[in-house]
PDB file of C-alpha atoms in Angstrom:
ATOM      1  CA  MET U   1     -61.377  42.903  33.399  1.00 37.00           C
ATOM      2  CA  LEU U   2     -61.112  46.538  32.055  1.00 38.00           C
ATOM      3  CA  PRO U   3     -63.578  48.836  33.759  1.00 40.00           C
ATOM      4  CA  TRP U   4     -65.029  49.866  30.355  1.00 36.00           C
ATOM      5  CA  LEU U   5     -65.540  46.402  29.268  1.00 36.00           C
ATOM      6  CA  ARG U   6     -67.197  45.438  32.456  1.00 42.00           C
ATOM      7  CA  ARG U   7     -69.503  48.432  32.043  1.00 43.00           C
ATOM      8  CA  LEU U   8     -70.383  47.165  28.511  1.00 39.00           C
ATOM      9  CA  LEU U   9     -70.939  43.597  29.399  1.00 40.00           C
ATOM     10  CA  ARG U  10     -73.159  44.101  32.443  1.00 45.00           C
ATOM     11  CA  PRO U  11     -76.289  45.267  30.480  1.00 41.00           C
ATOM     12  CA  LEU U  12     -75.772  42.432  27.986  1.00 39.00           C
ATOM     13  CA  ALA U  13     -75.482  39.887  30.892  1.00 42.00           C
ATOM     14  CA  VAL U  14     -78.679  41.391  32.385  1.00 39.00           C
ATOM     15  CA  LEU U  15     -80.638  41.160  29.057  1.00 36.00           C
ATOM     16  CA  VAL U  16     -79.430  37.448  28.508  1.00 37.00           C
ATOM     17  CA  LEU U  17     -80.570  36.532  32.147  1.00 39.00           C
ATOM     18  CA  THR U  18     -83.836  38.411  31.876  1.00 37.00           C
ATOM     19  CA  ALA U  19     -84.666  36.852  28.575  1.00 37.00           C
ATOM     20  CA  ALA U  20     -83.966  33.400  30.015  1.00 38.00           C
ATOM     21  CA  ALA U  21     -85.994  34.065  32.998  1.00 37.00           C
ATOM     22  CA  LEU U  22     -88.989  35.193  30.849  1.00 34.00           C
ATOM     23  CA  ALA U  23     -88.556  32.195  28.634  1.00 36.00           C
ATOM     24  CA  ALA U  24     -88.287  29.804  31.596  1.00 41.00           C
ATOM     25  CA  PRO U  25     -91.610  28.534  33.137  1.00 40.00           C
ATOM     26  CA  THR U  26     -92.367  30.699  36.198  1.00 39.00           C
ATOM     27  CA  GLY U  27     -94.953  28.344  37.693  1.00 37.00           C
ATOM     28  CA  THR U  28     -97.643  30.938  37.605  1.00 34.00           C
ATOM     29  CA  ALA U  29     -99.523  29.697  34.593  1.00 32.00           C
ATOM     30  CA  GLN U  30     -99.156  26.007  35.554  1.00 33.00           C
ATOM     31  CA  ALA U  31    -100.192  26.673  39.147  1.00 32.00           C
ATOM     32  CA  ALA U  32    -103.183  28.723  38.206  1.00 33.00           C
ATOM     33  CA  SER U  33    -105.088  25.584  37.091  1.00 31.00           C
ATOM     34  CA  ALA U  34    -104.333  23.746  40.381  1.00 33.00           C
ATOM     35  CA  PRO U  35    -106.801  23.753  43.256  1.00 34.00           C
ATOM     36  CA  SER U  36    -104.279  25.631  45.464  1.00 38.00           C
ATOM     37  CA  SER U  37    -103.266  28.049  42.808  1.00 49.00           C
ATOM     38  CA  GLY U  38    -101.733  30.847  44.980  1.00 87.00           C
ATOM     39  CA  TRP U  39    -100.044  31.525  48.259  1.00 96.00           C
ATOM     40  CA  ASN U  40    -101.739  32.403  51.517  1.00 97.00           C
ATOM     41  CA  ASN U  41    -104.098  29.515  50.788  1.00 96.00           C
ATOM     42  CA  TRP U  42    -105.154  28.608  54.348  1.00 96.00           C
ATOM     43  CA  SER U  43    -106.499  25.229  53.334  1.00 96.00           C
ATOM     44  CA  CYS U  44    -103.090  24.160  52.066  1.00 96.00           C
ATOM     45  CA  LYS U  45    -101.691  21.072  53.903  1.00 96.00           C
ATOM     46  CA  PRO U  46     -98.004  20.289  53.680  1.00 97.00           C
ATOM     47  CA  SER U  47     -97.054  17.211  51.814  1.00 97.00           C
ATOM     48  CA  ALA U  48     -94.650  14.483  53.051  1.00 97.00           C
ATOM     49  CA  ALA U  49     -92.167  15.813  50.451  1.00 97.00           C
ATOM     50  CA  HIS U  50     -92.320  19.386  51.841  1.00 98.00           C
ATOM     51  CA  PRO U  51     -93.563  19.008  55.395  1.00 97.00           C
ATOM     52  CA  ARG U  52     -92.902  22.646  56.498  1.00 98.00           C
ATOM     53  CA  PRO U  53     -94.825  25.736  55.331  1.00 98.00           C
ATOM     54  CA  VAL U  54     -92.731  28.622  53.980  1.00 98.00           C
ATOM     55  CA  VAL U  55     -93.350  31.964  55.417  1.00 98.00           C
ATOM     56  CA  LEU U  56     -92.058  34.924  53.261  1.00 98.00           C
ATOM     57  CA  VAL U  57     -91.063  38.070  55.070  1.00 98.00           C
ATOM     58  CA  HIS U  58     -90.809  41.228  52.851  1.00 98.00           C
ATOM     59  CA  GLY U  59     -88.188  44.006  53.103  1.00 97.00           C
ATOM     60  CA  THR U  60     -88.270  47.691  54.025  1.00 96.00           C
ATOM     61  CA  LEU U  61     -90.834  49.562  52.005  1.00 94.00           C
ATOM     62  CA  GLY U  62     -92.129  46.224  50.669  1.00 96.00           C
ATOM     63  CA  ASN U  63     -95.437  44.409  51.344  1.00 97.00           C
ATOM     64  CA  SER U  64     -96.760  40.844  51.339  1.00 97.00           C
ATOM     65  CA  VAL U  65     -97.734  40.844  47.641  1.00 96.00           C
ATOM     66  CA  ASP U  66     -95.372  42.973  45.573  1.00 95.00           C
ATOM     67  CA  ASN U  67     -92.230  41.515  47.122  1.00 96.00           C
ATOM     68  CA  TRP U  68     -93.152  37.920  46.213  1.00 97.00           C
ATOM     69  CA  LEU U  69     -94.856  38.155  42.877  1.00 96.00           C
ATOM     70  CA  GLY U  70     -92.243  35.948  41.342  1.00 96.00           C
ATOM     71  CA  PHE U  71     -90.790  33.763  44.278  1.00 97.00           C
ATOM     72  CA  ALA U  72     -94.053  32.781  45.887  1.00 97.00           C
ATOM     73  CA  PRO U  73     -95.551  31.193  42.685  1.00 97.00           C
ATOM     74  CA  TYR U  74     -92.065  29.556  42.138  1.00 97.00           C
ATOM     75  CA  LEU U  75     -92.416  27.734  45.487  1.00 98.00           C
ATOM     76  CA  VAL U  76     -96.224  27.009  45.046  1.00 97.00           C
ATOM     77  CA  HIS U  77     -95.488  25.389  41.679  1.00 96.00           C
ATOM     78  CA  ARG U  78     -92.915  23.085  43.417  1.00 96.00           C
ATOM     79  CA  GLY U  79     -95.472  21.821  45.924  1.00 96.00           C
ATOM     80  CA  TYR U  80     -94.966  24.126  48.970  1.00 98.00           C
ATOM     81  CA  CYS U  81     -97.530  25.710  51.126  1.00 98.00           C
ATOM     82  CA  VAL U  82     -96.574  29.417  51.024  1.00 98.00           C
ATOM     83  CA  TYR U  83     -97.621  32.304  53.160  1.00 98.00           C
ATOM     84  CA  SER U  84     -96.597  36.044  53.436  1.00 98.00           C
ATOM     85  CA  LEU U  85     -97.430  38.759  55.898  1.00 98.00           C
ATOM     86  CA  ASP U  86     -97.427  42.562  56.078  1.00 98.00           C
ATOM     87  CA  TYR U  87     -95.602  43.970  59.049  1.00 98.00           C
ATOM     88  CA  GLY U  88     -94.177  47.146  60.422  1.00 98.00           C
ATOM     89  CA  GLN U  89     -97.098  49.439  58.990  1.00 96.00           C
ATOM     90  CA  LEU U  90     -97.175  53.104  59.935  1.00 94.00           C
ATOM     91  CA  PRO U  91    -100.456  54.896  60.287  1.00 91.00           C
ATOM     92  CA  GLY U  92    -101.398  56.652  57.084  1.00 89.00           C
ATOM     93  CA  VAL U  93     -98.713  54.996  55.024  1.00 90.00           C
ATOM     94  CA  PRO U  94    -100.269  52.415  52.615  1.00 91.00           C
ATOM     95  CA  PHE U  95     -98.380  49.780  50.626  1.00 92.00           C
ATOM     96  CA  PHE U  96     -94.925  50.678  51.970  1.00 94.00           C
ATOM     97  CA  HIS U  97     -94.358  48.597  55.099  1.00 96.00           C
ATOM     98  CA  GLY U  98     -91.421  47.447  57.292  1.00 97.00           C
ATOM     99  CA  LEU U  99     -91.098  50.986  58.740  1.00 95.00           C
ATOM    100  CA  GLY U 100     -92.242  50.330  62.339  1.00 96.00           C
ATOM    101  CA  PRO U 101     -89.902  49.220  65.190  1.00 96.00           C
ATOM    102  CA  VAL U 102     -88.299  45.985  64.312  1.00 97.00           C
ATOM    103  CA  ASP U 103     -88.912  44.283  67.598  1.00 98.00           C
ATOM    104  CA  LYS U 104     -92.641  45.070  67.206  1.00 98.00           C
ATOM    105  CA  SER U 105     -92.512  43.707  63.756  1.00 98.00           C
ATOM    106  CA  ALA U 106     -91.030  40.458  65.060  1.00 98.00           C
ATOM    107  CA  GLY U 107     -93.947  40.258  67.289  1.00 98.00           C
ATOM    108  CA  GLN U 108     -96.183  40.476  64.320  1.00 98.00           C
ATOM    109  CA  LEU U 109     -94.211  37.678  62.619  1.00 98.00           C
ATOM    110  CA  SER U 110     -94.622  35.549  65.803  1.00 98.00           C
ATOM    111  CA  VAL U 111     -98.448  35.832  65.583  1.00 98.00           C
ATOM    112  CA  PHE U 112     -98.413  34.997  61.942  1.00 98.00           C
ATOM    113  CA  VAL U 113     -96.264  31.961  62.337  1.00 98.00           C
ATOM    114  CA  ASP U 114     -98.548  30.630  64.983  1.00 98.00           C
ATOM    115  CA  ARG U 115    -101.537  31.109  62.639  1.00 98.00           C
ATOM    116  CA  VAL U 116     -99.740  29.259  59.880  1.00 98.00           C
ATOM    117  CA  LEU U 117     -98.829  26.385  62.121  1.00 98.00           C
ATOM    118  CA  ALA U 118    -102.399  26.106  63.563  1.00 98.00           C
ATOM    119  CA  SER U 119    -103.818  26.171  59.962  1.00 97.00           C
ATOM    120  CA  SER U 120    -101.402  23.800  58.435  1.00 97.00           C
ATOM    121  CA  GLY U 121    -101.000  21.333  61.275  1.00 97.00           C
ATOM    122  CA  ALA U 122     -97.244  21.597  60.789  1.00 98.00           C
ATOM    123  CA  VAL U 123     -94.793  21.476  63.761  1.00 98.00           C
ATOM    124  CA  GLU U 124     -92.233  23.923  62.230  1.00 98.00           C
ATOM    125  CA  VAL U 125     -92.054  26.486  59.425  1.00 98.00           C
ATOM    126  CA  ASP U 126     -89.239  27.680  57.170  1.00 98.00           C
ATOM    127  CA  ILE U 127     -88.801  31.450  56.742  1.00 99.00           C
ATOM    128  CA  VAL U 128     -87.359  33.230  53.616  1.00 98.00           C
ATOM    129  CA  GLY U 129     -86.885  36.975  54.012  1.00 98.00           C
ATOM    130  CA  HIS U 130     -85.707  39.656  51.762  1.00 98.00           C
ATOM    131  CA  SER U 131     -83.583  42.599  53.177  1.00 97.00           C
ATOM    132  CA  GLN U 132     -85.057  43.571  56.620  1.00 98.00           C
ATOM    133  CA  GLY U 133     -87.188  40.478  56.269  1.00 98.00           C
ATOM    134  CA  GLY U 134     -84.041  38.306  56.385  1.00 98.00           C
ATOM    135  CA  MET U 135     -82.886  40.104  59.518  1.00 98.00           C
ATOM    136  CA  MET U 136     -85.898  40.732  61.499  1.00 98.00           C
ATOM    137  CA  PRO U 137     -86.724  37.079  62.112  1.00 98.00           C
ATOM    138  CA  ASN U 138     -83.533  36.855  64.090  1.00 98.00           C
ATOM    139  CA  TYR U 139     -85.232  38.775  66.841  1.00 98.00           C
ATOM    140  CA  TYR U 140     -88.119  36.406  66.770  1.00 98.00           C
ATOM    141  CA  LEU U 141     -85.845  33.464  66.989  1.00 98.00           C
ATOM    142  CA  LYS U 142     -83.721  34.849  69.715  1.00 98.00           C
ATOM    143  CA  PHE U 143     -86.080  36.626  71.975  1.00 98.00           C
ATOM    144  CA  LEU U 144     -89.754  35.596  71.184  1.00 98.00           C
ATOM    145  CA  GLY U 145     -89.569  31.724  71.229  1.00 97.00           C
ATOM    146  CA  GLY U 146     -89.220  31.330  67.522  1.00 98.00           C
ATOM    147  CA  ALA U 147     -86.412  28.919  67.582  1.00 98.00           C
ATOM    148  CA  ALA U 148     -88.728  26.086  68.619  1.00 98.00           C
ATOM    149  CA  LYS U 149     -90.971  26.780  65.621  1.00 98.00           C
ATOM    150  CA  VAL U 150     -88.558  27.428  62.804  1.00 98.00           C
ATOM    151  CA  ASN U 151     -86.395  24.896  61.012  1.00 98.00           C
ATOM    152  CA  ALA U 152     -84.502  27.286  58.679  1.00 98.00           C
ATOM    153  CA  LEU U 153     -84.105  30.952  58.001  1.00 98.00           C
ATOM    154  CA  VAL U 154     -82.970  31.969  54.521  1.00 98.00           C
ATOM    155  CA  GLY U 155     -81.915  35.675  54.010  1.00 98.00           C
ATOM    156  CA  LEU U 156     -81.885  37.280  50.561  1.00 98.00           C
ATOM    157  CA  ALA U 157     -79.468  40.286  51.032  1.00 98.00           C
ATOM    158  CA  PRO U 158     -80.405  40.622  54.805  1.00 98.00           C
ATOM    159  CA  ASP U 159     -78.819  43.508  56.754  1.00 97.00           C
ATOM    160  CA  ASN U 160     -78.023  41.381  59.758  1.00 97.00           C
ATOM    161  CA  HIS U 161     -75.355  43.823  61.004  1.00 96.00           C
ATOM    162  CA  GLY U 162     -76.954  46.922  59.748  1.00 94.00           C
ATOM    163  CA  THR U 163     -76.125  49.388  57.003  1.00 90.00           C
ATOM    164  CA  THR U 164     -75.854  53.184  56.586  1.00 83.00           C
ATOM    165  CA  LEU U 165     -78.820  55.471  56.499  1.00 71.00           C
ATOM    166  CA  ALA U 166     -77.620  56.415  52.949  1.00 74.00           C
ATOM    167  CA  GLY U 167     -78.033  52.790  51.996  1.00 77.00           C
ATOM    168  CA  LEU U 168     -81.488  52.559  53.282  1.00 75.00           C
ATOM    169  CA  THR U 169     -82.579  55.804  51.657  1.00 71.00           C
ATOM    170  CA  ALA U 170     -81.155  54.397  48.382  1.00 77.00           C
ATOM    171  CA  LEU U 171     -84.291  52.144  48.312  1.00 80.00           C
ATOM    172  CA  LEU U 172     -86.654  55.153  47.964  1.00 75.00           C
ATOM    173  CA  PRO U 173     -86.258  55.595  44.167  1.00 79.00           C
ATOM    174  CA  TYR U 174     -87.576  52.055  43.570  1.00 81.00           C
ATOM    175  CA  PHE U 175     -90.961  52.880  45.261  1.00 81.00           C
ATOM    176  CA  PRO U 176     -92.430  55.892  43.502  1.00 81.00           C
ATOM    177  CA  GLY U 177     -94.307  58.088  46.058  1.00 76.00           C
ATOM    178  CA  ALA U 178     -92.605  56.576  49.120  1.00 70.00           C
ATOM    179  CA  GLU U 179     -90.492  59.535  49.857  1.00 63.00           C
ATOM    180  CA  GLU U 180     -93.500  61.910  50.065  1.00 66.00           C
ATOM    181  CA  LEU U 181     -95.393  59.600  52.311  1.00 61.00           C
ATOM    182  CA  ILE U 182     -92.530  58.811  54.739  1.00 58.00           C
ATOM    183  CA  SER U 183     -91.642  61.295  57.458  1.00 50.00           C
ATOM    184  CA  SER U 184     -88.727  61.378  59.822  1.00 61.00           C
ATOM    185  CA  LYS U 185     -90.633  59.116  62.294  1.00 81.00           C
ATOM    186  CA  THR U 186     -89.537  55.756  60.782  1.00 89.00           C
ATOM    187  CA  PRO U 187     -88.212  53.756  63.641  1.00 91.00           C
ATOM    188  CA  GLY U 188     -87.771  50.721  61.323  1.00 94.00           C
ATOM    189  CA  LEU U 189     -85.141  52.649  59.401  1.00 91.00           C
ATOM    190  CA  ALA U 190     -83.278  53.805  62.524  1.00 90.00           C
ATOM    191  CA  ASP U 191     -83.238  50.227  63.926  1.00 93.00           C
ATOM    192  CA  GLN U 192     -81.318  49.081  60.755  1.00 93.00           C
ATOM    193  CA  ILE U 193     -78.560  51.699  60.923  1.00 91.00           C
ATOM    194  CA  ALA U 194     -75.193  49.995  61.838  1.00 91.00           C
ATOM    195  CA  GLY U 195     -74.431  50.415  65.466  1.00 90.00           C
ATOM    196  CA  SER U 196     -78.029  51.103  66.497  1.00 92.00           C
ATOM    197  CA  PRO U 197     -79.152  50.061  70.042  1.00 94.00           C
ATOM    198  CA  PHE U 198     -81.516  47.459  68.394  1.00 96.00           C
ATOM    199  CA  LEU U 199     -78.659  45.756  66.394  1.00 97.00           C
ATOM    200  CA  ALA U 200     -76.466  45.778  69.551  1.00 97.00           C
ATOM    201  CA  LYS U 201     -79.098  43.854  71.323  1.00 98.00           C
ATOM    202  CA  LEU U 202     -79.897  41.578  68.473  1.00 97.00           C
ATOM    203  CA  ASN U 203     -76.364  40.423  67.889  1.00 96.00           C
ATOM    204  CA  ALA U 204     -75.172  40.324  71.519  1.00 95.00           C
ATOM    205  CA  GLY U 205     -74.126  36.858  72.536  1.00 93.00           C
ATOM    206  CA  GLY U 206     -73.756  35.612  68.911  1.00 94.00           C
ATOM    207  CA  ASP U 207     -75.573  35.813  65.540  1.00 96.00           C
ATOM    208  CA  THR U 208     -77.473  32.558  65.776  1.00 97.00           C
ATOM    209  CA  VAL U 209     -79.396  30.216  68.088  1.00 96.00           C
ATOM    210  CA  PRO U 210     -79.076  26.500  68.251  1.00 95.00           C
ATOM    211  CA  GLY U 211     -81.464  24.308  66.346  1.00 95.00           C
ATOM    212  CA  VAL U 212     -82.029  26.551  63.338  1.00 97.00           C
ATOM    213  CA  GLN U 213     -80.219  26.292  59.926  1.00 97.00           C
ATOM    214  CA  TYR U 214     -79.257  29.657  58.434  1.00 98.00           C
ATOM    215  CA  THR U 215     -78.525  30.550  54.894  1.00 98.00           C
ATOM    216  CA  VAL U 216     -77.486  34.060  53.702  1.00 98.00           C
ATOM    217  CA  ILE U 217     -77.480  34.814  49.890  1.00 98.00           C
ATOM    218  CA  ALA U 218     -75.712  38.177  49.306  1.00 98.00           C
ATOM    219  CA  THR U 219     -74.944  40.097  46.167  1.00 98.00           C
ATOM    220  CA  LYS U 220     -71.802  42.029  45.612  1.00 97.00           C
ATOM    221  CA  TYR U 221     -73.798  44.656  43.766  1.00 97.00           C
ATOM    222  CA  ASP U 222     -75.823  45.463  46.837  1.00 96.00           C
ATOM    223  CA  GLU U 223     -76.165  49.274  47.085  1.00 94.00           C
ATOM    224  CA  VAL U 224     -78.311  49.163  50.292  1.00 94.00           C
ATOM    225  CA  VAL U 225     -76.583  46.625  52.551  1.00 94.00           C
ATOM    226  CA  THR U 226     -72.963  47.933  52.514  1.00 91.00           C
ATOM    227  CA  PRO U 227     -70.526  46.311  52.604  1.00 91.00           C
ATOM    228  CA  TYR U 228     -72.496  43.363  51.305  1.00 94.00           C
ATOM    229  CA  ARG U 229     -70.689  40.890  53.486  1.00 94.00           C
ATOM    230  CA  SER U 230     -72.153  42.621  56.593  1.00 94.00           C
ATOM    231  CA  GLY U 231     -75.149  40.528  55.941  1.00 96.00           C
ATOM    232  CA  PHE U 232     -73.192  37.397  56.710  1.00 97.00           C
ATOM    233  CA  LEU U 233     -73.678  35.521  59.876  1.00 97.00           C
ATOM    234  CA  GLN U 234     -71.316  33.675  62.188  1.00 93.00           C
ATOM    235  CA  GLY U 235     -72.605  30.379  63.597  1.00 83.00           C
ATOM    236  CA  THR U 236     -71.454  27.449  65.533  1.00 77.00           C
ATOM    237  CA  GLY U 237     -70.836  24.168  63.849  1.00 75.00           C
ATOM    238  CA  ASP U 238     -72.473  23.814  60.437  1.00 88.00           C
ATOM    239  CA  ASN U 239     -75.606  25.744  61.089  1.00 94.00           C
ATOM    240  CA  VAL U 240     -74.695  28.698  58.895  1.00 97.00           C
ATOM    241  CA  ARG U 241     -74.073  29.014  55.110  1.00 97.00           C
ATOM    242  CA  ASN U 242     -73.027  32.318  53.629  1.00 97.00           C
ATOM    243  CA  VAL U 243     -73.284  32.518  49.824  1.00 98.00           C
ATOM    244  CA  VAL U 244     -72.401  35.279  47.299  1.00 98.00           C
ATOM    245  CA  LEU U 245     -74.747  35.188  44.407  1.00 98.00           C
ATOM    246  CA  GLN U 246     -72.059  35.879  41.933  1.00 98.00           C
ATOM    247  CA  ASP U 247     -70.110  32.784  43.012  1.00 98.00           C
ATOM    248  CA  LEU U 248     -72.981  30.781  41.853  1.00 98.00           C
ATOM    249  CA  CYS U 249     -73.464  32.645  38.550  1.00 98.00           C
ATOM    250  CA  PRO U 250     -71.109  35.545  37.548  1.00 98.00           C
ATOM    251  CA  LEU U 251     -73.682  36.719  35.022  1.00 97.00           C
ATOM    252  CA  ASP U 252     -76.313  37.500  37.652  1.00 98.00           C
ATOM    253  CA  LEU U 253     -75.844  41.246  38.342  1.00 97.00           C
ATOM    254  CA  SER U 254     -78.883  41.478  40.665  1.00 98.00           C
ATOM    255  CA  GLU U 255     -78.552  44.203  43.197  1.00 97.00           C
ATOM    256  CA  HIS U 256     -80.409  44.646  46.437  1.00 96.00           C
ATOM    257  CA  VAL U 257     -83.958  44.774  45.115  1.00 96.00           C
ATOM    258  CA  ALA U 258     -83.629  42.349  42.160  1.00 97.00           C
ATOM    259  CA  ILE U 259     -82.137  39.548  44.357  1.00 98.00           C
ATOM    260  CA  GLY U 260     -85.541  39.137  45.926  1.00 97.00           C
ATOM    261  CA  LEU U 261     -87.830  40.105  43.093  1.00 96.00           C
ATOM    262  CA  THR U 262     -86.398  38.585  39.906  1.00 97.00           C
ATOM    263  CA  SER U 263     -83.289  36.386  40.495  1.00 98.00           C
ATOM    264  CA  ARG U 264     -84.091  32.862  39.675  1.00 98.00           C
ATOM    265  CA  ILE U 265     -80.414  31.960  40.577  1.00 98.00           C
ATOM    266  CA  ALA U 266     -81.076  33.218  44.167  1.00 98.00           C
ATOM    267  CA  TRP U 267     -84.505  31.509  44.186  1.00 98.00           C
ATOM    268  CA  HIS U 268     -82.819  28.199  43.243  1.00 98.00           C
ATOM    269  CA  GLU U 269     -80.271  28.524  45.992  1.00 98.00           C
ATOM    270  CA  ALA U 270     -82.986  29.375  48.546  1.00 98.00           C
ATOM    271  CA  LEU U 271     -84.910  26.238  47.358  1.00 98.00           C
ATOM    272  CA  ASN U 272     -81.770  24.204  48.139  1.00 98.00           C
ATOM    273  CA  ALA U 273     -81.647  25.607  51.559  1.00 98.00           C
ATOM    274  CA  LEU U 274     -85.369  24.627  52.105  1.00 98.00           C
ATOM    275  CA  ASP U 275     -84.788  21.075  50.902  1.00 97.00           C
ATOM    276  CA  PRO U 276     -81.078  20.247  51.335  1.00 97.00           C
ATOM    277  CA  ALA U 277     -81.642  16.473  50.969  1.00 96.00           C
ATOM    278  CA  ASN U 278     -82.648  17.067  47.251  1.00 96.00           C
ATOM    279  CA  ALA U 279     -80.314  20.102  46.574  1.00 97.00           C
ATOM    280  CA  GLU U 280     -78.994  20.546  43.107  1.00 97.00           C
ATOM    281  CA  ARG U 281     -75.937  22.688  42.353  1.00 97.00           C
ATOM    282  CA  THR U 282     -76.942  26.237  41.477  1.00 98.00           C
ATOM    283  CA  THR U 283     -75.381  27.678  38.270  1.00 98.00           C
ATOM    284  CA  CYS U 284     -76.300  30.119  35.690  1.00 98.00           C
ATOM    285  CA  ALA U 285     -78.339  27.361  34.058  1.00 97.00           C
ATOM    286  CA  SER U 286     -80.574  27.313  37.081  1.00 97.00           C
ATOM    287  CA  VAL U 287     -82.448  30.224  35.518  1.00 95.00           C
ATOM    288  CA  PHE U 288     -84.145  27.611  33.401  1.00 93.00           C
ATOM    289  CA  ASP U 289     -85.358  25.257  36.234  1.00 86.00           C
TER     290      ASP U 289
END
């Protein structure tokens, strides 16, 4: 396709998919009338159809609410018990989290998962993470005993093998005021730079651990995780599935932020990973599901 034509068609495709997403039921209105209308409902008990609670892990500069305003209701409406946490907080920096040392953030995830299991009575959870939130749980799985408590890890544009500092700072314009609040003392950013000591430890001995199913959903328009395929994992056997969003729907032009916040195509594929026995093929029409 000619470059000028591609530039012309991209905004049109975005408008079409956005309009479809707005027209499609989000689950928020329907769920609001139910007894368990939202997520982080600590009285929620998993059903036989969905026996594992879903823990949502936000990305760098995200938080437990803003990162999941779309996807959490999408899951709740489909009968899941859904929870999200804040992690990686820095003193004096509100709202923008995921900036503390990633290994310490994994410890926060460990405590949160134990709370979810105790509250729900479930044996295992599934984890869906966006950006750093798709990578950080790997530390929990490999070093903090998480593999015994997690059935599946789904990463939306995770930086499993790191990225450049330029890629991470590309996030700042999406969060007004963040640049002024954040000093140079942000170990969570340093840990995510390709080749960092943290990532060397994380990926030594293989990307995955036995007993966990991994799914990575990447977007070729990712401006933060570069190259976008660096988020892919190498596994043993059939425990890893790496997916490019545009292979599912060429019209979905979601970049790094949008793949977690608004892409119903990515959400549909994540849903398939959570319930593979009832998976339905993800296409552009999945925006209406």
